[in-house]
Coordinates of C-alpha atoms in Angstrom, one line a residue:
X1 CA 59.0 109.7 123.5
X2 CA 59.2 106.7 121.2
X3 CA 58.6 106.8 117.5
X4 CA 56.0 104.5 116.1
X5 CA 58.9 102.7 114.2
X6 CA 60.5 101.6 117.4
X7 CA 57.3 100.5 118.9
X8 CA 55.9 98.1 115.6
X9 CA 59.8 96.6 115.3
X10 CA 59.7 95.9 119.3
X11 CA 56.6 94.5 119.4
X12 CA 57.0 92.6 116.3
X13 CA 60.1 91.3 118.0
X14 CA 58.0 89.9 120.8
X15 CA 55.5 88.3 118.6
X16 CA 57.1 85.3 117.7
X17 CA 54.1 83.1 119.6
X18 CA 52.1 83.9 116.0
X19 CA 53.2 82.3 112.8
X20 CA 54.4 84.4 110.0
X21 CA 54.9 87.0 112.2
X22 CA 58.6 88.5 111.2
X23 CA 61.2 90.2 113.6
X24 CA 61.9 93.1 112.1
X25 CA 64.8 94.4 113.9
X26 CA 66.8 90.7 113.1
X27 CA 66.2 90.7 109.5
X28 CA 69.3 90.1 107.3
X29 CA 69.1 91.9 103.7
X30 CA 65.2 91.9 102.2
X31 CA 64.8 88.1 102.8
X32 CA 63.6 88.4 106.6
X33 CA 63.5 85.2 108.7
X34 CA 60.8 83.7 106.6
X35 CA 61.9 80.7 105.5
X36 CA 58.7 79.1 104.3
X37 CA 58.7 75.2 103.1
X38 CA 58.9 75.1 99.6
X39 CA 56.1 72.4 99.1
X40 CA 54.0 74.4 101.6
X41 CA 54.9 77.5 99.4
X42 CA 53.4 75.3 96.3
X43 CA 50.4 74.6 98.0
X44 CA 49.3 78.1 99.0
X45 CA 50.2 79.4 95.9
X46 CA 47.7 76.1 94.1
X47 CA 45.2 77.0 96.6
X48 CA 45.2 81.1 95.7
X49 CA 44.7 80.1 92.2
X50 CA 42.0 77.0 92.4
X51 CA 38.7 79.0 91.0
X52 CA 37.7 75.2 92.3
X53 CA 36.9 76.3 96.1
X54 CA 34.5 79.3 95.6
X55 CA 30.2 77.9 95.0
X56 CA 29.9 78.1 92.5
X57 CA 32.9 77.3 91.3
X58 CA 34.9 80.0 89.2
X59 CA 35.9 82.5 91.3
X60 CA 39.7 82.0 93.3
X61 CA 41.6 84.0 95.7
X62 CA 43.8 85.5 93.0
X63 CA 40.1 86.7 91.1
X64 CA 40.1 89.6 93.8
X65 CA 43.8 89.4 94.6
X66 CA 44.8 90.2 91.1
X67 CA 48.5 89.4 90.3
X68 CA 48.1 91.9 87.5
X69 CA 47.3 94.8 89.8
X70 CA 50.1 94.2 92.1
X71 CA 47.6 91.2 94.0
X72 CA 44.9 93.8 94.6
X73 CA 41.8 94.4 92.0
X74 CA 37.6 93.2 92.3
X75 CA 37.4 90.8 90.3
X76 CA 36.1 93.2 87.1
X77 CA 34.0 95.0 88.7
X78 CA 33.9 98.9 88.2
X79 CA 32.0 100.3 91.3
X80 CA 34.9 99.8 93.9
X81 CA 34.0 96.5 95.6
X82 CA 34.5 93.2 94.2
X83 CA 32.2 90.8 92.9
X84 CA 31.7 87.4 94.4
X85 CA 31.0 84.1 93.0
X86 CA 27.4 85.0 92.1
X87 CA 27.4 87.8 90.1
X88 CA 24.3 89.5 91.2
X89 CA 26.3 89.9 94.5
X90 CA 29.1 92.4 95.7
X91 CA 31.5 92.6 98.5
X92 CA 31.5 95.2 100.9
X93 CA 35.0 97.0 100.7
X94 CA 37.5 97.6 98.0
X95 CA 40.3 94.7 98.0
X96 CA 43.6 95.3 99.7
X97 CA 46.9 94.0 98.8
X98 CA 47.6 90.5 99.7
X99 CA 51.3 91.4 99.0
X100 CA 53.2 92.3 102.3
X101 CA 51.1 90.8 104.1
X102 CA 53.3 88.8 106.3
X103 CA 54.3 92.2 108.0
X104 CA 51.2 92.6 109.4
X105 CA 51.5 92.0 113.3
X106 CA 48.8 90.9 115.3
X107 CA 46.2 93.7 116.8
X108 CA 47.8 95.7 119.9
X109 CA 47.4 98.5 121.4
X110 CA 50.4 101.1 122.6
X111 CA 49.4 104.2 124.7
X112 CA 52.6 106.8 123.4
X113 CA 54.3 108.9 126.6
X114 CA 52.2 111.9 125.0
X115 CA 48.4 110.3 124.0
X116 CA 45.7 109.8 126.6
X117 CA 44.5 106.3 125.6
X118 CA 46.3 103.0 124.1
X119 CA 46.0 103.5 120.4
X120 CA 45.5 100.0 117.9
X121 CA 47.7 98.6 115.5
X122 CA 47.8 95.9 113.2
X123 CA 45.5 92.9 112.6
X124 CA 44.3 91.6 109.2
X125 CA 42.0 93.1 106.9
X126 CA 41.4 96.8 107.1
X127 CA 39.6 96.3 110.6
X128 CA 41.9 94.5 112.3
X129 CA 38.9 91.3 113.0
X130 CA 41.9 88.8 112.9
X131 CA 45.6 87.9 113.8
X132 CA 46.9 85.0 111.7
X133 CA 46.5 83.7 108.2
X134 CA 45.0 80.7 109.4
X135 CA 42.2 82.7 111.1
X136 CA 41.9 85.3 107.4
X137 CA 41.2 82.7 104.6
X138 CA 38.3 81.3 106.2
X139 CA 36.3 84.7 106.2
X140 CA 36.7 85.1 102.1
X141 CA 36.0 81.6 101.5
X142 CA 33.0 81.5 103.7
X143 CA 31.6 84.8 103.4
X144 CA 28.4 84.8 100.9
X145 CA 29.3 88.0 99.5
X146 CA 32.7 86.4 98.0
X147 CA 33.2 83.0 98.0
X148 CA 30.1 81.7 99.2
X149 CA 30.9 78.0 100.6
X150 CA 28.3 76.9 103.3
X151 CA 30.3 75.5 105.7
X152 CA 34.1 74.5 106.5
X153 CA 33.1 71.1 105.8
X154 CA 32.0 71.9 101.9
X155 CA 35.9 73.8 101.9
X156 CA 37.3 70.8 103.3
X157 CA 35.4 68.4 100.7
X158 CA 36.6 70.1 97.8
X159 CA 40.0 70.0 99.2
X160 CA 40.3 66.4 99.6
X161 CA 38.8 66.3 95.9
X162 CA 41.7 68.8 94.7
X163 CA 44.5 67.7 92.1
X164 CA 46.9 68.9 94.8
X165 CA 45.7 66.9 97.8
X166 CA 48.4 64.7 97.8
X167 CA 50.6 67.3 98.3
X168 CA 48.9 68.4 101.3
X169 CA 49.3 64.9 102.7
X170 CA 53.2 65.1 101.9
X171 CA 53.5 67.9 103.4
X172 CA 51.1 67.7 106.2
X173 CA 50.9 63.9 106.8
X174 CA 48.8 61.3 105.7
X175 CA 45.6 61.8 108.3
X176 CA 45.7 65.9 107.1
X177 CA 42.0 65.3 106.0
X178 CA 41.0 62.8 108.5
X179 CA 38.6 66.0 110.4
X180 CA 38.0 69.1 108.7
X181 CA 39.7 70.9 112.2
X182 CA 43.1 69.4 110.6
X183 CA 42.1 70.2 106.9
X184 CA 41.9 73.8 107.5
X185 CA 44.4 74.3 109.8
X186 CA 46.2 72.6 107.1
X187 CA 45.2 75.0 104.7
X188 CA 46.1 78.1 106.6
X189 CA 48.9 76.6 107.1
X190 CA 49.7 76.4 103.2
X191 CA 48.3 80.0 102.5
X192 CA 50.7 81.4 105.5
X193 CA 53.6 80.1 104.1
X194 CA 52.7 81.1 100.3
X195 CA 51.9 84.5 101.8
X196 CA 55.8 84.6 103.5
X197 CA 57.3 83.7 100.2
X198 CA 59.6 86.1 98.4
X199 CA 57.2 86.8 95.8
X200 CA 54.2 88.2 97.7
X201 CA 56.9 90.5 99.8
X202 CA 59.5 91.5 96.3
X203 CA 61.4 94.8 97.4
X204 CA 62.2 95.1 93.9
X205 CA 60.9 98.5 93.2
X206 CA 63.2 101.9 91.7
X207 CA 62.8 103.6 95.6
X208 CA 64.3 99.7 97.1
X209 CA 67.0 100.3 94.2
X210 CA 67.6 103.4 95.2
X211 CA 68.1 103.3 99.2
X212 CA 70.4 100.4 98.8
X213 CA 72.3 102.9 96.1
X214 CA 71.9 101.0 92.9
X215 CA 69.1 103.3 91.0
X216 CA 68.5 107.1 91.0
X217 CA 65.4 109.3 91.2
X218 CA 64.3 112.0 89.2
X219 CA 64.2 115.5 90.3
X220 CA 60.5 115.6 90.8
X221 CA 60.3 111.9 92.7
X222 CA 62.6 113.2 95.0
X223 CA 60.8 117.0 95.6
X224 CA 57.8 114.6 96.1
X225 CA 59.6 111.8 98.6
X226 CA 60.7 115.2 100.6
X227 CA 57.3 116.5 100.5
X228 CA 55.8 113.3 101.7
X229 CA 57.9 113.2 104.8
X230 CA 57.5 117.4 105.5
X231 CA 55.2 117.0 108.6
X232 CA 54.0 120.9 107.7
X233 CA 53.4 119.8 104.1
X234 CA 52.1 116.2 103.2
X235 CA 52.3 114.7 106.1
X236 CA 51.8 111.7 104.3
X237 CA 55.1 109.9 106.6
X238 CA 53.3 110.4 109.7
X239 CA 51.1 107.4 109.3
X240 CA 52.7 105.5 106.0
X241 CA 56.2 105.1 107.6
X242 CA 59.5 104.5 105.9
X243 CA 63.1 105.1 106.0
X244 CA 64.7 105.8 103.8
X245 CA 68.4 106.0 105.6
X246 CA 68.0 102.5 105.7
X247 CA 69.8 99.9 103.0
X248 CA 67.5 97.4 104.0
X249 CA 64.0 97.6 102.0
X250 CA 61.9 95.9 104.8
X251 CA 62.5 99.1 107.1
X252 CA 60.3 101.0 104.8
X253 CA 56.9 99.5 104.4
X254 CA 55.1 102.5 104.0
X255 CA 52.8 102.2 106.6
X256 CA 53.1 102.4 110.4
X257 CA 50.0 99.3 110.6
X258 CA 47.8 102.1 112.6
X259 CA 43.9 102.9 112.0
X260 CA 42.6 106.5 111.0
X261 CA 39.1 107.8 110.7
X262 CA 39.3 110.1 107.5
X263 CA 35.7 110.2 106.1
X264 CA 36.5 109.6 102.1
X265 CA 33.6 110.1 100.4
X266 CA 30.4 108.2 100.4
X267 CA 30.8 105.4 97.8
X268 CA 27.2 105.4 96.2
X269 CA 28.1 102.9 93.7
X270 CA 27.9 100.0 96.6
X271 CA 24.4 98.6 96.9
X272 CA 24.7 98.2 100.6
X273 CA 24.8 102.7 100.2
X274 CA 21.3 103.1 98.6
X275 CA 20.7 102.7 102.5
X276 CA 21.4 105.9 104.2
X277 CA 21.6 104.6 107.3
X278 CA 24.0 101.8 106.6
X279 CA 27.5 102.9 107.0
X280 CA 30.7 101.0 107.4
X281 CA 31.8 101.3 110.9
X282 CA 35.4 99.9 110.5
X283 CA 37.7 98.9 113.5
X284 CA 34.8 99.5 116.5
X285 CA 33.0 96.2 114.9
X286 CA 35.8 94.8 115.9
X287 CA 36.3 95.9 119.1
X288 CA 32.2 95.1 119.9
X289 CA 33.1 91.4 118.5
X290 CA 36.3 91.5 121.0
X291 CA 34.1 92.6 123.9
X292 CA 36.3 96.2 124.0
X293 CA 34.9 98.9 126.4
X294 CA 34.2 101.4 124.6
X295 CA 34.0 100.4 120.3
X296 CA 32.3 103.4 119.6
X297 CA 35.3 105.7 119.9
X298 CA 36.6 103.5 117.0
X299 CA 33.9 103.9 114.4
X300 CA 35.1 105.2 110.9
X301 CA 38.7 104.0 111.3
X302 CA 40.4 102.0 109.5
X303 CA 44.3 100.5 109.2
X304 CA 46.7 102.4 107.4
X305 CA 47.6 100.3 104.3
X306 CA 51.1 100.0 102.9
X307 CA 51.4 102.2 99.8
X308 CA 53.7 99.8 97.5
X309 CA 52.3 98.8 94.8
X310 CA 49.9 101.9 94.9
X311 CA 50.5 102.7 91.5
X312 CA 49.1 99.3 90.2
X313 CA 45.8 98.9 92.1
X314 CA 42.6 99.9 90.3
X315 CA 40.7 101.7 93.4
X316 CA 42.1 103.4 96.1
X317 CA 40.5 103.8 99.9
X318 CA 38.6 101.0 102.3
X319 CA 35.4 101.7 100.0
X320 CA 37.5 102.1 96.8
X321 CA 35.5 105.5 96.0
X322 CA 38.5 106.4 93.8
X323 CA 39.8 105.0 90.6
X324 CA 42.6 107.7 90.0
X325 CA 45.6 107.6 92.4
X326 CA 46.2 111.3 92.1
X327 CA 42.8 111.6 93.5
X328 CA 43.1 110.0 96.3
X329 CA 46.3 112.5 96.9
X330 CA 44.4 115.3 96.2
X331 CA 41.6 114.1 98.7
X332 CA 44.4 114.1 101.5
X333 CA 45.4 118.3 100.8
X334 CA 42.1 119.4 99.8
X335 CA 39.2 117.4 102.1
X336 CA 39.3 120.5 104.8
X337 CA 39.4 123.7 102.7
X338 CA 37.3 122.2 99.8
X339 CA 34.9 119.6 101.2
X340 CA 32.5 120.4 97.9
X341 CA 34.8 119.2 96.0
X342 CA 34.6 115.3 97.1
X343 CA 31.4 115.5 99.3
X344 CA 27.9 115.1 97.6
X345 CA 25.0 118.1 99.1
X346 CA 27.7 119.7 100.5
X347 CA 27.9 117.4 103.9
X348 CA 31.0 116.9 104.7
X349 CA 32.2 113.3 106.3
X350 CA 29.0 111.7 104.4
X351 CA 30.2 108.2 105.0
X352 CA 30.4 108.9 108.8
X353 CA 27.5 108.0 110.6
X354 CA 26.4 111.2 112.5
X355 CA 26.7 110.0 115.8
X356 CA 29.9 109.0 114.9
X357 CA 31.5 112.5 113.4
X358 CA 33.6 113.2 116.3
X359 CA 35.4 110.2 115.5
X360 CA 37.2 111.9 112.4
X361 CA 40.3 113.2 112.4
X362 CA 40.4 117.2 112.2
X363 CA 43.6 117.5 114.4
X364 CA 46.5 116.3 111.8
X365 CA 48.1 117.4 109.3
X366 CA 46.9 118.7 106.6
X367 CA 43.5 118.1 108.1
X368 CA 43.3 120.3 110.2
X369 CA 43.2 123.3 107.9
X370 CA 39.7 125.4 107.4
X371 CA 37.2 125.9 104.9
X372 CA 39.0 128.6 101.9
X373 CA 42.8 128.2 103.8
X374 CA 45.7 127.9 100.8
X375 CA 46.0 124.4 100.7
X376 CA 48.9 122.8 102.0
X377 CA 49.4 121.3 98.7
X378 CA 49.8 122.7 95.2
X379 CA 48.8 120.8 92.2
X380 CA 52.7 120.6 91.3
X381 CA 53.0 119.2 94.7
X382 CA 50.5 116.8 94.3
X383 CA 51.9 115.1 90.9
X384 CA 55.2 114.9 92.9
X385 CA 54.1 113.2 95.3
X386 CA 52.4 110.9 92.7
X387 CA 55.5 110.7 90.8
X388 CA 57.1 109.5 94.1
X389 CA 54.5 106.4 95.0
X390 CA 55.1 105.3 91.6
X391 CA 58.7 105.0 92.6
X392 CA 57.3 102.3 95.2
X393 CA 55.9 99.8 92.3
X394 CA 57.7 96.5 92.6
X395 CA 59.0 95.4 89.3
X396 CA 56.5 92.5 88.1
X397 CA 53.9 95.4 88.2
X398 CA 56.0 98.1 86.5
X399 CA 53.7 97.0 83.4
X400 CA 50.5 97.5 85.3
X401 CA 51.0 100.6 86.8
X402 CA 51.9 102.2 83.4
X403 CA 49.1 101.3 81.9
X404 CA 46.8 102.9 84.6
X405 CA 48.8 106.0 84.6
X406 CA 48.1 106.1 80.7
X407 CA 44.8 105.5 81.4
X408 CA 44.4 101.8 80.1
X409 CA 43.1 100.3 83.0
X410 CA 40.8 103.6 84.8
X411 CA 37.7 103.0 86.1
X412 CA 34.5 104.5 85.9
X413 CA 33.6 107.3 88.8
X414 CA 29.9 107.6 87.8
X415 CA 28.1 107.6 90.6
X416 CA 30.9 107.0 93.4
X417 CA 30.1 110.3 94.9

């Protein structure tokens, strides 16, 4: 049988029709074969930053993408979804990491020699809806629940209006703006290559210094990395994949770019919840969008992100339901065997629509353990394993993710559950 490993490098090696996608099994050192124009590298990084191209203006990419939380955050707000550009308005999932997000391959599926269907991977955002940068920055700057611009014409206007637009006709010629078809694609473009710089992917953190030997672990990082890979204990490996035999960083992205259903908790906090039939239903949106046979077998699943950085971001799951990393840890060894602990009225799977409960996984390690069981996890286990995925924080967040762990930066839980 082939590992996932093998089957995201291969198919990432036969990707190279979509931009940005790397190669994993060529890639020399951390720098990968992204090799991204400088001036085209400017420009994205301009364009993340310009609080110019949300209506109104004020809110940029980097507002929600905070640089300070390790390019993830909501903009200030404290309910686990990120305000828009009108702040009596909120998005509708906790913000992911824009760093590492050139890995990302396009949406596949692979059917394993020992599972009875193709199972997805990749695709951008947390659903998988699209394949290419290009494709990505349209929905944040278009959606009315973030940056709220009419139509790709107003984005294109403003564009044409920005300080930088010469720079997009250097680098993109001078008739870039002469249709808003080439202005955007223009723009993708930018954002693409920005995205592929060495600063959104860093490999700078203790665990990089320490597989390519030049750093040590303490004892209790090290009890945690082993229990995140014991497939009796954590588990954790299984799905957020690394290796850590490897001298090359890129080999351990912490994440195998595959979709799980694990029913966190009902965030109650997000308007959109005072509904209680409304429930986010994830990667089978998708597939109804792409015309799939059966979406519904995909409802309450959602793509595995990488965990680097963990240690910096303010909220933790699609919904961003926690605020408190070691939470989210303890969620993973204690949702079977104590599902009073995290679910309100003592339903379990409460942001699962009903119809949709078969979806969740109950099968895996360590979910598959029953109500009163020893968990497979002890609280010492679970601050190793915490100690670890702060071992994973690159070093331009080091600052950051110390002050959440003292508690500067913790959010509010009142009402999330």
């Amino acid at each position: 049988m082939l590992g996932k490993s093998f089957i995201v490098a291969s198919v990432l090696a036969a990707s190279t029709a979509f931009a940005g996608t790397p190669q994993l099994p060529a890639m020399p050192g951390v720098a990968g074969p992204f090799s991204p124009a400088p001036a085209r590298v400017a420009l994205g990084q301009q364009v993340f930053f310009d609080t110019r191209l949300s209506e109104p203006a004020g809110t940029s990419c980097a507002s929600c993408h905070d640089p300070a939380q390790g390019f993830a955050g909501n903009h200030g707000s404290r309910i686990g979804v990120a305000l828009g550009s009108r702040p009596d308005l909120v998005g509708r999932r906790n913000v992911p990491s824009a760093l590492y997000a050139a890995y990302v391959p396009p949406l596949f599926f692979y059917q394993d020699d020992d599972a009875l269907a193709p199972t997805p991977f990749g695709g951008l955002f947390t659903d998988g809806r699209v394949d290419t940068v290009a494709e990505l920055v349209r929905h944040p700057l278009l959606d009315p629940l973030e940056m709220h611009n009419r139509s790709e014409a107003d984005i294109a206007r403003k564009l044409r209006a920005a300080p930088y637009a010469d720079g997009f006709r250097q680098a993109f010629g001078p008739a870039v703006f002469r249709t808003t078809a080439s202005t955007l694609a223009a723009l993708g473009a930018a954002m693409d290559a920005f995205l592929q710089s060495r600063d959104m992917s860093p490999f700078s953190s203790r665990y990089d210094a320490w597989v390519q030997g030049k750093a040590t672990l303490t004892p209790q990082e090290l009890r945690g990395l082993k229990l995140f890979k014991d497939p009796d204990r954590g588990n954790c490996a299984s799905c957020h994949e690394f290796n850590e035999t490897s001298t090359n960083p890129a080999r351990s992205l912490f994440t195998d770019f595959g979709y799980d259903a694990l029913a966190v908790p009902r965030n109650r906090a997000i308007p959109a919840n005072r509904d209680p039939r409304h429930f986010d239903e994830g990667l089978c949106a998708t597939g109804r969008a792409k015309g799939w046979k059966e979406p519904g077998q995909w409802c309450g699943y959602f793509r595995t992100p990488s965990l680097r950085n963990v240690a910096a971001r303010e909220r933790y799951m699609h919904n961003g339901v926690f605020s408190d990393l070691r939470d989210a840890v303890a969620f993973y060894a204690t949702r079977s065997i104590e599902p009073e602990r995290w679910y309100r009225n003592g339903r379990p799977f409460d942001d699962v629509a009903p119809r949709h409960l078969g979806n969740v996984n109950v099968a895996t390690m360590p979910y598959n353990r029953r109500k009163g069981m020893k968990p497979a996890l002890d609280d010492a286990d679970i601050d190793a394993i915490v100690a670890f995925l702060r071992t994973l924080t690159d070093a331009p967040f080091e600052a950051s993710a110390a002050a959440r762990g003292a508690g500067v930066y913790s959010a509010t839980k009142e009402g999330a559950r």
